[in-house]
PDB file of N, CA, C and O in Angstrom:
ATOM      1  N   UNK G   1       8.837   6.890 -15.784  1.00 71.00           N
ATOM      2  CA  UNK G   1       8.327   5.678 -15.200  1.00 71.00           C
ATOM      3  C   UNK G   1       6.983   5.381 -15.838  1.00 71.00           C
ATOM      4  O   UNK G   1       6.068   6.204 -15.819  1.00 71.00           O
ATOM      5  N   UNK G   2       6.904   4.417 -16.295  1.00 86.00           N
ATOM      6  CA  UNK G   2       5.670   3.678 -16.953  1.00 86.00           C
ATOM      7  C   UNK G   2       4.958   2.577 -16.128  1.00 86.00           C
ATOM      8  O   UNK G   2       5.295   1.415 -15.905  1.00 86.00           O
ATOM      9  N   UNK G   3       4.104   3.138 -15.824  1.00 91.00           N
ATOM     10  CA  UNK G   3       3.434   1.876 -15.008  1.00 91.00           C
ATOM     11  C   UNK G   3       1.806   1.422 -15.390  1.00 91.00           C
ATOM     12  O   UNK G   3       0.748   2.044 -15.482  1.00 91.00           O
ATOM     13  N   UNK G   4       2.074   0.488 -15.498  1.00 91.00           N
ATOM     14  CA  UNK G   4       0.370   0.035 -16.428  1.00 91.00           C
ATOM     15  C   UNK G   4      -1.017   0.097 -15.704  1.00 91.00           C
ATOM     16  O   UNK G   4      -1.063  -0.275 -14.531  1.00 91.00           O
ATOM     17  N   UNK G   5      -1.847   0.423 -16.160  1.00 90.00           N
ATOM     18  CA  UNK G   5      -3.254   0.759 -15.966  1.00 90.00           C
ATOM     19  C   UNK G   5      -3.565   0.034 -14.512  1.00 90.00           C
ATOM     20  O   UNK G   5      -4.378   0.750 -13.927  1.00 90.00           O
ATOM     21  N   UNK G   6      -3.251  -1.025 -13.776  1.00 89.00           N
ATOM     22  CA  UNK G   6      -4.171  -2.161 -13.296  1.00 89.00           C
ATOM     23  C   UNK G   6      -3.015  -2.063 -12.042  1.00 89.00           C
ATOM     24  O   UNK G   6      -3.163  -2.737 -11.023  1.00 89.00           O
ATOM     25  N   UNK G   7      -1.839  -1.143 -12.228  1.00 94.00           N
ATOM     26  CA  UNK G   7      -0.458  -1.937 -11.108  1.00 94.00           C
ATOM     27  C   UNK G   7      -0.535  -0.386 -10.412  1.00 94.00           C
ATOM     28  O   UNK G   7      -1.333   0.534 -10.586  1.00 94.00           O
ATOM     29  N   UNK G   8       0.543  -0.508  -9.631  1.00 95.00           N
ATOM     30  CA  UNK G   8       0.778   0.874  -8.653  1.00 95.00           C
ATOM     31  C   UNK G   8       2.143   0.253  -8.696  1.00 95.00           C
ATOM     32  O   UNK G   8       2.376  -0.814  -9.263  1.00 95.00           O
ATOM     33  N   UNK G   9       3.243   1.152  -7.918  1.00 94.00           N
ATOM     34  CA  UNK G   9       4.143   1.208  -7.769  1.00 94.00           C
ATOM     35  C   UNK G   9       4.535   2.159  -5.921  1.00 94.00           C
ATOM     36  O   UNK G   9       4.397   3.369  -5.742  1.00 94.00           O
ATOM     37  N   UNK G  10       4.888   1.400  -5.123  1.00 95.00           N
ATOM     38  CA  UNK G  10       5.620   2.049  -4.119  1.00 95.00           C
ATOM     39  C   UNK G  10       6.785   2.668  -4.438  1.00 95.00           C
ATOM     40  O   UNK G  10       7.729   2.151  -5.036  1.00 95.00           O
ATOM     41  N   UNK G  11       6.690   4.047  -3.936  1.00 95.00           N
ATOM     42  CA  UNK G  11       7.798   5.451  -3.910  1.00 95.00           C
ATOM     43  C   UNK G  11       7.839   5.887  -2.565  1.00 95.00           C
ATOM     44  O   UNK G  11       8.497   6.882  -2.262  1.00 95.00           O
ATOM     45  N   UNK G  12       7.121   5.158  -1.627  1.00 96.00           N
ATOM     46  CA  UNK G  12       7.435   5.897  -0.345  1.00 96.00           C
ATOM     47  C   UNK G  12       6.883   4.667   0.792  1.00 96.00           C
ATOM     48  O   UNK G  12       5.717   4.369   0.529  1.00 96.00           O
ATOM     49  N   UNK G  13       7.417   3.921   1.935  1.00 96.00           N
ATOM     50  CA  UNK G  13       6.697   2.926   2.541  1.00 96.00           C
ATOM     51  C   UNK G  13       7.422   3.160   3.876  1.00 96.00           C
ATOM     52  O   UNK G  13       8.559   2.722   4.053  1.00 96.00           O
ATOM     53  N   UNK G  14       6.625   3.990   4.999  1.00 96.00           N
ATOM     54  CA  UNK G  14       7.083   4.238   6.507  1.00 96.00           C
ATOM     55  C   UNK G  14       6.181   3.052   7.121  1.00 96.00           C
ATOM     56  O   UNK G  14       4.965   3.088   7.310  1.00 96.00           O
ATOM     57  N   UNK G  15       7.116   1.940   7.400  1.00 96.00           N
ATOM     58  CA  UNK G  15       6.689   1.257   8.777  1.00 96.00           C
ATOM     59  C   UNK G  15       6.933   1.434   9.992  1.00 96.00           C
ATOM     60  O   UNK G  15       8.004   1.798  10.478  1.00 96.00           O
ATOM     61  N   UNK G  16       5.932   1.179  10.546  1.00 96.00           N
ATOM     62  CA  UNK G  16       5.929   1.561  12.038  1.00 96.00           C
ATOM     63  C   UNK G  16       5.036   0.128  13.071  1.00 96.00           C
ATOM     64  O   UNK G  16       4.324  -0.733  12.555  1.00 96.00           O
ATOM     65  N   UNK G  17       5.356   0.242  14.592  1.00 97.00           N
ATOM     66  CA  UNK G  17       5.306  -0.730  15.033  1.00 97.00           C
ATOM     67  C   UNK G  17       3.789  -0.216  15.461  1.00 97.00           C
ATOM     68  O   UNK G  17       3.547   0.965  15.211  1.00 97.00           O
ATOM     69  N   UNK G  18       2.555  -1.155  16.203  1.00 96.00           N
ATOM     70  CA  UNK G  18       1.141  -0.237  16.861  1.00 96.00           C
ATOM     71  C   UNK G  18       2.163  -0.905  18.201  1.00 96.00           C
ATOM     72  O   UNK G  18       3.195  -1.573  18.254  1.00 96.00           O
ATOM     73  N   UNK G  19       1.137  -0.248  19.271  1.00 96.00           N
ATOM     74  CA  UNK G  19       1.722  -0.059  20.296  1.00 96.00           C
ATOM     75  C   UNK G  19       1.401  -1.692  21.009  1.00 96.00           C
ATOM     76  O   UNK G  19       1.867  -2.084  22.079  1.00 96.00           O
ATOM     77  N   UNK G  20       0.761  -2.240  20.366  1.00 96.00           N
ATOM     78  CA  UNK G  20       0.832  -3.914  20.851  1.00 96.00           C
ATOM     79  C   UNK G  20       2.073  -4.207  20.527  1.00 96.00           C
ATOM     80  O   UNK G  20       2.557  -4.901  21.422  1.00 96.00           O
ATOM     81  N   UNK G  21       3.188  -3.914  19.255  1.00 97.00           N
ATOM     82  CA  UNK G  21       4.050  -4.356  18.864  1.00 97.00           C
ATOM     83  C   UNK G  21       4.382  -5.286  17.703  1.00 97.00           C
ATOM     84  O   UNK G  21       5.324  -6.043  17.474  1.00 97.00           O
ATOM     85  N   UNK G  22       3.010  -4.879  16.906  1.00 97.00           N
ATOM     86  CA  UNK G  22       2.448  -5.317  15.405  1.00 97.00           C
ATOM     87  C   UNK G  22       3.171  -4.596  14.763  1.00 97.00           C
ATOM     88  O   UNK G  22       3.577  -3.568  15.305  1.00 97.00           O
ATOM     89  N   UNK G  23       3.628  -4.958  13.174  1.00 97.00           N
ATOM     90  CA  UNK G  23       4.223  -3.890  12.201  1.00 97.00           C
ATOM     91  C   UNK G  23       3.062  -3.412  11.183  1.00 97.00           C
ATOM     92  O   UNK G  23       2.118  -4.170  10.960  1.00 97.00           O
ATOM     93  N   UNK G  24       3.119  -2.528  10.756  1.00 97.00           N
ATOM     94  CA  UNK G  24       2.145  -1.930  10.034  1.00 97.00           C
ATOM     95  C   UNK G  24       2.998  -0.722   8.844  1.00 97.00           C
ATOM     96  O   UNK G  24       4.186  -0.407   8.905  1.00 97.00           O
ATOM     97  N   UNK G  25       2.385  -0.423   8.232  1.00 97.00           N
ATOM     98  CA  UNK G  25       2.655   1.018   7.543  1.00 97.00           C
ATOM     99  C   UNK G  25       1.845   1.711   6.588  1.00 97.00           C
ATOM    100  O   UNK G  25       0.843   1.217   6.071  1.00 97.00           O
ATOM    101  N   UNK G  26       2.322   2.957   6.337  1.00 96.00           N
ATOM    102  CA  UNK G  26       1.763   3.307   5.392  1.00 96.00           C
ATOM    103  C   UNK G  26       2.870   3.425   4.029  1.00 96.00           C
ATOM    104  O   UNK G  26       4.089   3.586   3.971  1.00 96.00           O
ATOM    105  N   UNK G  27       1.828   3.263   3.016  1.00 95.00           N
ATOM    106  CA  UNK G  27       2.260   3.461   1.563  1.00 95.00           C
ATOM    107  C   UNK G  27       1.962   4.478   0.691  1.00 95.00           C
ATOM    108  O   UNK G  27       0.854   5.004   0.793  1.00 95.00           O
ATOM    109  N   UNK G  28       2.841   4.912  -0.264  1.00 96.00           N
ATOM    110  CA  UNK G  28       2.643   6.379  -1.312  1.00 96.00           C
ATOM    111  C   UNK G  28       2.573   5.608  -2.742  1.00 96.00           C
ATOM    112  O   UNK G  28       3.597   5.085  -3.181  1.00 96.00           O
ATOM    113  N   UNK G  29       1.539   5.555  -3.348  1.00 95.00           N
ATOM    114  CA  UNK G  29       1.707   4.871  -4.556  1.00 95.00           C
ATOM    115  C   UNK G  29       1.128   5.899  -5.896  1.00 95.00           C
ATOM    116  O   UNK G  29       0.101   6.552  -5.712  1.00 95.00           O
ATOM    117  N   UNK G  30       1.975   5.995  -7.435  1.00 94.00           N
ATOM    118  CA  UNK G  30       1.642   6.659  -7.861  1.00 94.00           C
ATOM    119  C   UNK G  30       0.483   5.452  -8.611  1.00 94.00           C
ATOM    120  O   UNK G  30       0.415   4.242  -8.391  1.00 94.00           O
ATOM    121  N   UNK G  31      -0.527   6.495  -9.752  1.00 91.00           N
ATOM    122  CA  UNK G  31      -1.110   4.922 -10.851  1.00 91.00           C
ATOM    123  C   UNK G  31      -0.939   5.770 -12.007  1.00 91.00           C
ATOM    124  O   UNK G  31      -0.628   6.948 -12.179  1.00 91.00           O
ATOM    125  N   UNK G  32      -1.273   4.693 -12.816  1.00 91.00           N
ATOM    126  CA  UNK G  32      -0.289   5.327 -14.212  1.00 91.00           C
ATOM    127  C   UNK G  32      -0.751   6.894 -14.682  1.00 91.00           C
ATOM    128  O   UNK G  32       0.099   7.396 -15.419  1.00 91.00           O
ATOM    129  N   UNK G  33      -1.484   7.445 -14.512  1.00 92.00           N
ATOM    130  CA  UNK G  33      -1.531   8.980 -14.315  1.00 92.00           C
ATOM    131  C   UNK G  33      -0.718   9.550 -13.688  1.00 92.00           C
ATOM    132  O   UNK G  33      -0.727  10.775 -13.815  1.00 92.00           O
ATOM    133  N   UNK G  34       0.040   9.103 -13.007  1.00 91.00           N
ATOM    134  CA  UNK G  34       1.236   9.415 -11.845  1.00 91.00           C
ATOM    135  C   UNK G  34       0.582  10.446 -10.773  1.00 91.00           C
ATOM    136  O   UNK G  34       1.354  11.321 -10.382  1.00 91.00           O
ATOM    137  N   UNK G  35      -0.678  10.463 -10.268  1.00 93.00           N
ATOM    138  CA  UNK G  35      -1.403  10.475  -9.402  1.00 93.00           C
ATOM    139  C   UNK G  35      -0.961   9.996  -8.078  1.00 93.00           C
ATOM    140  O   UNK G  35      -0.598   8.820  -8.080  1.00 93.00           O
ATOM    141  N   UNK G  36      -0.899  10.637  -6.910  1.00 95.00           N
ATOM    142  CA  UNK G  36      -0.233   9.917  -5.485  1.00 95.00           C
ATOM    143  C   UNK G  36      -1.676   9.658  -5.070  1.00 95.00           C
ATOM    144  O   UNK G  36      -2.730  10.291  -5.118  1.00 95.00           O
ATOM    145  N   UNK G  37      -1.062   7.802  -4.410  1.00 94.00           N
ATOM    146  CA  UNK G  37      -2.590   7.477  -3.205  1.00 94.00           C
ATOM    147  C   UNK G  37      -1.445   7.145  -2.463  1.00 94.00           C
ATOM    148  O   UNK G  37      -0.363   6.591  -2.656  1.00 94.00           O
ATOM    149  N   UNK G  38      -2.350   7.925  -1.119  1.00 96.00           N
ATOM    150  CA  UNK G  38      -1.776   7.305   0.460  1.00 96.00           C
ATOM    151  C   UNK G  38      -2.415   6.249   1.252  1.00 96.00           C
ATOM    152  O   UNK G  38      -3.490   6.364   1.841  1.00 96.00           O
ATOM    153  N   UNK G  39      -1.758   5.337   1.221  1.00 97.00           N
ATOM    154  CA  UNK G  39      -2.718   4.386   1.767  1.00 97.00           C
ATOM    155  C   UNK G  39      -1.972   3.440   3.420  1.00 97.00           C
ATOM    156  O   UNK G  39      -0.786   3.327   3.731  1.00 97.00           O
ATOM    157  N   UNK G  40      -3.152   2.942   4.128  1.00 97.00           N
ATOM    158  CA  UNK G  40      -2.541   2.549   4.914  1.00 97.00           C
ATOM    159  C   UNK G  40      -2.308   0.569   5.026  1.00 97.00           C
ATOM    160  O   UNK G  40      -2.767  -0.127   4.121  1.00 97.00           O
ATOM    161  N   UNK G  41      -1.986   0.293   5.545  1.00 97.00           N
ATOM    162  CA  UNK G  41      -1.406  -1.188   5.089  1.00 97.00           C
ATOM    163  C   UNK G  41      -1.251  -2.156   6.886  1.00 97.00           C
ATOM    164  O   UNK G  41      -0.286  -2.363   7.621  1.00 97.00           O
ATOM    165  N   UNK G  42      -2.632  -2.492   6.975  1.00 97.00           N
ATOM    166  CA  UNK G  42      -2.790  -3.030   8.829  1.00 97.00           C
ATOM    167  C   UNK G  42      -2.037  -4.497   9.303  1.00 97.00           C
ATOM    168  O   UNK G  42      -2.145  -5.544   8.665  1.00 97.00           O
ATOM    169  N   UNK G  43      -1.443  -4.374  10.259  1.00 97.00           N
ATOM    170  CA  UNK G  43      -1.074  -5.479  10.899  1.00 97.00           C
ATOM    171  C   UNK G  43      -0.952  -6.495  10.284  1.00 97.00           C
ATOM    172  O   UNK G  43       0.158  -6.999  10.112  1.00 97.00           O
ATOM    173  N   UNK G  44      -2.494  -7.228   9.636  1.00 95.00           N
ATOM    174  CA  UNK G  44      -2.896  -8.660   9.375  1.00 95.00           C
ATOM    175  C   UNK G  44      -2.567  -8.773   8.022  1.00 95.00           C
ATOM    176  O   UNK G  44      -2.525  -9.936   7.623  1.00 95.00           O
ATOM    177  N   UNK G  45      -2.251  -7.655   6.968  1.00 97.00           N
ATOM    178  CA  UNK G  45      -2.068  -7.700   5.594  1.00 97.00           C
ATOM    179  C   UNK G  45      -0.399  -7.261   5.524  1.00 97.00           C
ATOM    180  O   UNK G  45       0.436  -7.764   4.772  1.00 97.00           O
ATOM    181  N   UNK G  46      -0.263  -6.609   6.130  1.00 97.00           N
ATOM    182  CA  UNK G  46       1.438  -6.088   6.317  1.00 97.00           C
ATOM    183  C   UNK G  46       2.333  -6.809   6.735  1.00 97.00           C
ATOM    184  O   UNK G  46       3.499  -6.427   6.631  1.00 97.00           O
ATOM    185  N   UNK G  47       1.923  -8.443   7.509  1.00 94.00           N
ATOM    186  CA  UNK G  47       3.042  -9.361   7.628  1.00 94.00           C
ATOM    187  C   UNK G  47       3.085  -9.969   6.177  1.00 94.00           C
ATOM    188  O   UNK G  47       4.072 -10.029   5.445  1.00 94.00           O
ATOM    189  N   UNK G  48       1.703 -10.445   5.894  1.00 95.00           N
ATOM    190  CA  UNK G  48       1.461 -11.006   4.418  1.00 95.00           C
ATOM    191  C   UNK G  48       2.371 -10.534   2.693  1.00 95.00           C
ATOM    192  O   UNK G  48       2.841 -11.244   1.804  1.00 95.00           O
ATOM    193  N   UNK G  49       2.308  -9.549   2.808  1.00 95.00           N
ATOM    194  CA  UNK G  49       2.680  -8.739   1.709  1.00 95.00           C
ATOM    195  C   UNK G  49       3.679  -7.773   1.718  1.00 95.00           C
ATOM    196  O   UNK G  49       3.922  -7.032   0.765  1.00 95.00           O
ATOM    197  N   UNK G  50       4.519  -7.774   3.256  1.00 93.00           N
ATOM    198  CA  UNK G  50       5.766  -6.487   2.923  1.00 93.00           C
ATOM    199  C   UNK G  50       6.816  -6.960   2.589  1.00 93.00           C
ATOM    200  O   UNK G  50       7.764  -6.223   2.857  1.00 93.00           O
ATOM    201  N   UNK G  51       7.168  -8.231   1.933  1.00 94.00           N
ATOM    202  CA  UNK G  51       8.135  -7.977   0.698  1.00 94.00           C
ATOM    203  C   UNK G  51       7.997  -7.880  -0.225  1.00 94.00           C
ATOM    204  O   UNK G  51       8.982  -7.876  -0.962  1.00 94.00           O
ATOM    205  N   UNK G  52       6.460  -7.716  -0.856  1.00 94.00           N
ATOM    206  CA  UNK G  52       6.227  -7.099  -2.184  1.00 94.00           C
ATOM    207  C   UNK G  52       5.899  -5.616  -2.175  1.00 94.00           C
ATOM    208  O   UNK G  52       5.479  -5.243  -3.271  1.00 94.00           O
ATOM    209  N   UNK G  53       5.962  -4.783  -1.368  1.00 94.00           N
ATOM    210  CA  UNK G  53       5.828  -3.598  -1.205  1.00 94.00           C
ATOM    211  C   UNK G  53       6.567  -2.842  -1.190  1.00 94.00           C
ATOM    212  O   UNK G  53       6.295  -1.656  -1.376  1.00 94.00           O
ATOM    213  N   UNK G  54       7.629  -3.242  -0.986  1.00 92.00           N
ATOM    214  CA  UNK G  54       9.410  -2.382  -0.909  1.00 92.00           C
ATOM    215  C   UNK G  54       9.446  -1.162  -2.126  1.00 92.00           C
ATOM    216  O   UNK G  54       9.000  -1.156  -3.273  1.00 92.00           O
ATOM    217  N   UNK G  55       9.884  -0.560  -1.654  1.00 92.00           N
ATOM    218  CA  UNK G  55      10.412   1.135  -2.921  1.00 92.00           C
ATOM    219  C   UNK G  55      10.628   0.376  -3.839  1.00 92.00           C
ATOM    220  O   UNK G  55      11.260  -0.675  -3.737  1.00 92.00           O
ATOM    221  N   UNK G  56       9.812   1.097  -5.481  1.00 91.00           N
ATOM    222  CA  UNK G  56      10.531   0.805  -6.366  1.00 91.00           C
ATOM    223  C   UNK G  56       9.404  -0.307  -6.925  1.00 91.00           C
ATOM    224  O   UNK G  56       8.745  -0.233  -7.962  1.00 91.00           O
ATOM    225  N   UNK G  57       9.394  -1.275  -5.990  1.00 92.00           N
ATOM    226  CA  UNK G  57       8.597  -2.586  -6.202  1.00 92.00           C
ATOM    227  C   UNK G  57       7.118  -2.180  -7.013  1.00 92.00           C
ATOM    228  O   UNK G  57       6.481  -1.191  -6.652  1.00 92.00           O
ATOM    229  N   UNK G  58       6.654  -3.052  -8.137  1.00 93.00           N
ATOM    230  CA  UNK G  58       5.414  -2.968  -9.162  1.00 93.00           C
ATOM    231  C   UNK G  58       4.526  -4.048  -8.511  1.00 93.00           C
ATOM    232  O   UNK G  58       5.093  -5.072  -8.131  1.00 93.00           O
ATOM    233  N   UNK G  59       2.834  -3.895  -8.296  1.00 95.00           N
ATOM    234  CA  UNK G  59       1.881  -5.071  -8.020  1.00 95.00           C
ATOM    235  C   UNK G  59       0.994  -4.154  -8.029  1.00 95.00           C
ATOM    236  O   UNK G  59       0.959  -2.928  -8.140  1.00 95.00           O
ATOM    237  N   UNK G  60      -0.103  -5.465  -7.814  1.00 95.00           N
ATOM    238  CA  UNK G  60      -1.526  -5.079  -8.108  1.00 95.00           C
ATOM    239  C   UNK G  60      -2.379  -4.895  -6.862  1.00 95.00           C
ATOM    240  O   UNK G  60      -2.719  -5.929  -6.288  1.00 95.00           O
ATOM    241  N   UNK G  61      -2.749  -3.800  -6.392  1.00 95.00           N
ATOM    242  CA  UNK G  61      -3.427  -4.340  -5.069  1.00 95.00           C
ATOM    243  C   UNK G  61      -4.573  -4.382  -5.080  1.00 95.00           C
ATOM    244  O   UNK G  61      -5.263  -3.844  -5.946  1.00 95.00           O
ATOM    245  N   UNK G  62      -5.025  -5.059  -4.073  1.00 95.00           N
ATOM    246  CA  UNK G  62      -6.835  -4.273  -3.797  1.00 95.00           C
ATOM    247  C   UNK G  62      -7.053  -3.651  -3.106  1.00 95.00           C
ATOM    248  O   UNK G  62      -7.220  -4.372  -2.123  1.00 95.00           O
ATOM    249  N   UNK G  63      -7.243  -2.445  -2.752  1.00 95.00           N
ATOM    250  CA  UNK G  63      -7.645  -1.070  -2.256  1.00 95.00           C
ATOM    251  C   UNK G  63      -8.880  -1.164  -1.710  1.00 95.00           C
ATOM    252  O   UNK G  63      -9.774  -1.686  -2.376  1.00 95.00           O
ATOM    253  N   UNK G  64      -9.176  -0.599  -0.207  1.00 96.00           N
ATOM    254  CA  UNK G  64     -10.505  -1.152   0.194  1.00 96.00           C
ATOM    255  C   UNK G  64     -10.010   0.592   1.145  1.00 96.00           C
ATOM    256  O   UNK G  64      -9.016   1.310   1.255  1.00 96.00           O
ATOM    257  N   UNK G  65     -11.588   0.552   1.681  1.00 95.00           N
ATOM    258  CA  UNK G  65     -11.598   1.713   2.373  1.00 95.00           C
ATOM    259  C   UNK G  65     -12.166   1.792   3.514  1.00 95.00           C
ATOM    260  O   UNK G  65     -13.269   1.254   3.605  1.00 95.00           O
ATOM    261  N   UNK G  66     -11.358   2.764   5.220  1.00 94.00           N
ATOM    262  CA  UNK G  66     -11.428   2.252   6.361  1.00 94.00           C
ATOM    263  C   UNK G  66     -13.610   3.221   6.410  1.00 94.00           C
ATOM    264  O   UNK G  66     -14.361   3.485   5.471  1.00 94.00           O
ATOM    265  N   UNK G  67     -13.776   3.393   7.777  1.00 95.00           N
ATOM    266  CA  UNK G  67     -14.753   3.962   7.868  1.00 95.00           C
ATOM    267  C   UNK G  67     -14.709   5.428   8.045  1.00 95.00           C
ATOM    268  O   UNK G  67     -15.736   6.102   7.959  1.00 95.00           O
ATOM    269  N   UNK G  68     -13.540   5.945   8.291  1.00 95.00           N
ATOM    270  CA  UNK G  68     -13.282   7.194   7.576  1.00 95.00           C
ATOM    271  C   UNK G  68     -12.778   7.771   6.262  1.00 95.00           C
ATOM    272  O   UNK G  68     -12.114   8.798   6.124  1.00 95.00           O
ATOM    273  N   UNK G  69     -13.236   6.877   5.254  1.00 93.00           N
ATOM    274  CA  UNK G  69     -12.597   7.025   3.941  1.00 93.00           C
ATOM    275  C   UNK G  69     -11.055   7.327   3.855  1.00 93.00           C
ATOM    276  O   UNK G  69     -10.774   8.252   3.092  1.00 93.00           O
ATOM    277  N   UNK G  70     -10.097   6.769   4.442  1.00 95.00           N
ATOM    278  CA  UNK G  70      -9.026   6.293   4.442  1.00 95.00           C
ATOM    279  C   UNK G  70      -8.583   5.077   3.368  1.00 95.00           C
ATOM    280  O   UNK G  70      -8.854   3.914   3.667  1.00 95.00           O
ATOM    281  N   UNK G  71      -8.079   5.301   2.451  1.00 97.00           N
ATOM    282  CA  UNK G  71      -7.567   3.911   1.853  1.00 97.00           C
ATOM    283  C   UNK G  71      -6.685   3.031   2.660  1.00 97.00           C
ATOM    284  O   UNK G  71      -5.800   3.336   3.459  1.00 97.00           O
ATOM    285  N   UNK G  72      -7.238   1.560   2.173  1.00 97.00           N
ATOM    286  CA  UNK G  72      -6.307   0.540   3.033  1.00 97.00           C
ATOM    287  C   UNK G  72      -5.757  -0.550   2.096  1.00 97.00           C
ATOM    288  O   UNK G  72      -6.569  -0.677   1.180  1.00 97.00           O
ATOM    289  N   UNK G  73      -4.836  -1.294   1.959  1.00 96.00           N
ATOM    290  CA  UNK G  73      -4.371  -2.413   1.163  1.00 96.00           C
ATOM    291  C   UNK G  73      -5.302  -3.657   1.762  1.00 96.00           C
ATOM    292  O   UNK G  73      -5.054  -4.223   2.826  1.00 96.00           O
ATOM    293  N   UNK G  74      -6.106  -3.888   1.132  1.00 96.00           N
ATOM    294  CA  UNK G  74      -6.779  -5.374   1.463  1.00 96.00           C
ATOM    295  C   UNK G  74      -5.752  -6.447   1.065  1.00 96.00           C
ATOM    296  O   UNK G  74      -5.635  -7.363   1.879  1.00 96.00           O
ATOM    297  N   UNK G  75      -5.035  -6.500   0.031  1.00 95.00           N
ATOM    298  CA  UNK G  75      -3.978  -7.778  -0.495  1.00 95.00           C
ATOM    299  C   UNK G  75      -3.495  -7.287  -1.556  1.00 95.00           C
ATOM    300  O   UNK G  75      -3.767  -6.183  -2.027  1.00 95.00           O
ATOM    301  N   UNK G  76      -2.634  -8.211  -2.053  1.00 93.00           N
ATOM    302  CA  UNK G  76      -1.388  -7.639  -3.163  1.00 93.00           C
ATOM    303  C   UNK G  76      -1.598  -8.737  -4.025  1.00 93.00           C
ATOM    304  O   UNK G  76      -1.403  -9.846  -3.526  1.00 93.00           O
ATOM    305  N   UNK G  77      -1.960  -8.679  -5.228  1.00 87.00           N
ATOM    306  CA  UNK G  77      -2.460  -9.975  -6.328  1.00 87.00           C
ATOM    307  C   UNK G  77      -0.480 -10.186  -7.214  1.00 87.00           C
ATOM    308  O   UNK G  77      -0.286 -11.020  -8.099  1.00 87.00           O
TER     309      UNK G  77
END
């Protein structure tokens, strides 16, 4: 798998509901080092962008970080 400098690729995407009944999930993405980031993907960005996130699926995201140094998907370019 070749994936270019600037993209990630989803290999792993567990959604789950929060207990309001929002969808959310988390994501496993390698980058072209084939390096795993776990990241999490909230409510307000996860209606926006989970059909570009699907297994398999190539994009660019922006990666932002919670206040426990948690990665989060800010948006999908």
């Amino acid at each position: 798998m070749n994936i270019p400098e600037s993209m990630r690729m989803t290999v792993s995407l567990l959604p789950y509901k929060t207990k309001a009944g929002k969808s959310m999930g988390h994501l496993i993405m390698p980058n072209h080092k084939k390096e795993l980031t776990r990241a999490i993907v909230f409510p307000q960005v996860y209606d926006k962008v989970k059909n570009r996130i699907k297994d398999g699926m190539m994009y660019m995201p922006e990666i932002g970080n919670t206040e426990d140094g948690t990665y989060s998907i800010r948006s999908i370019k």
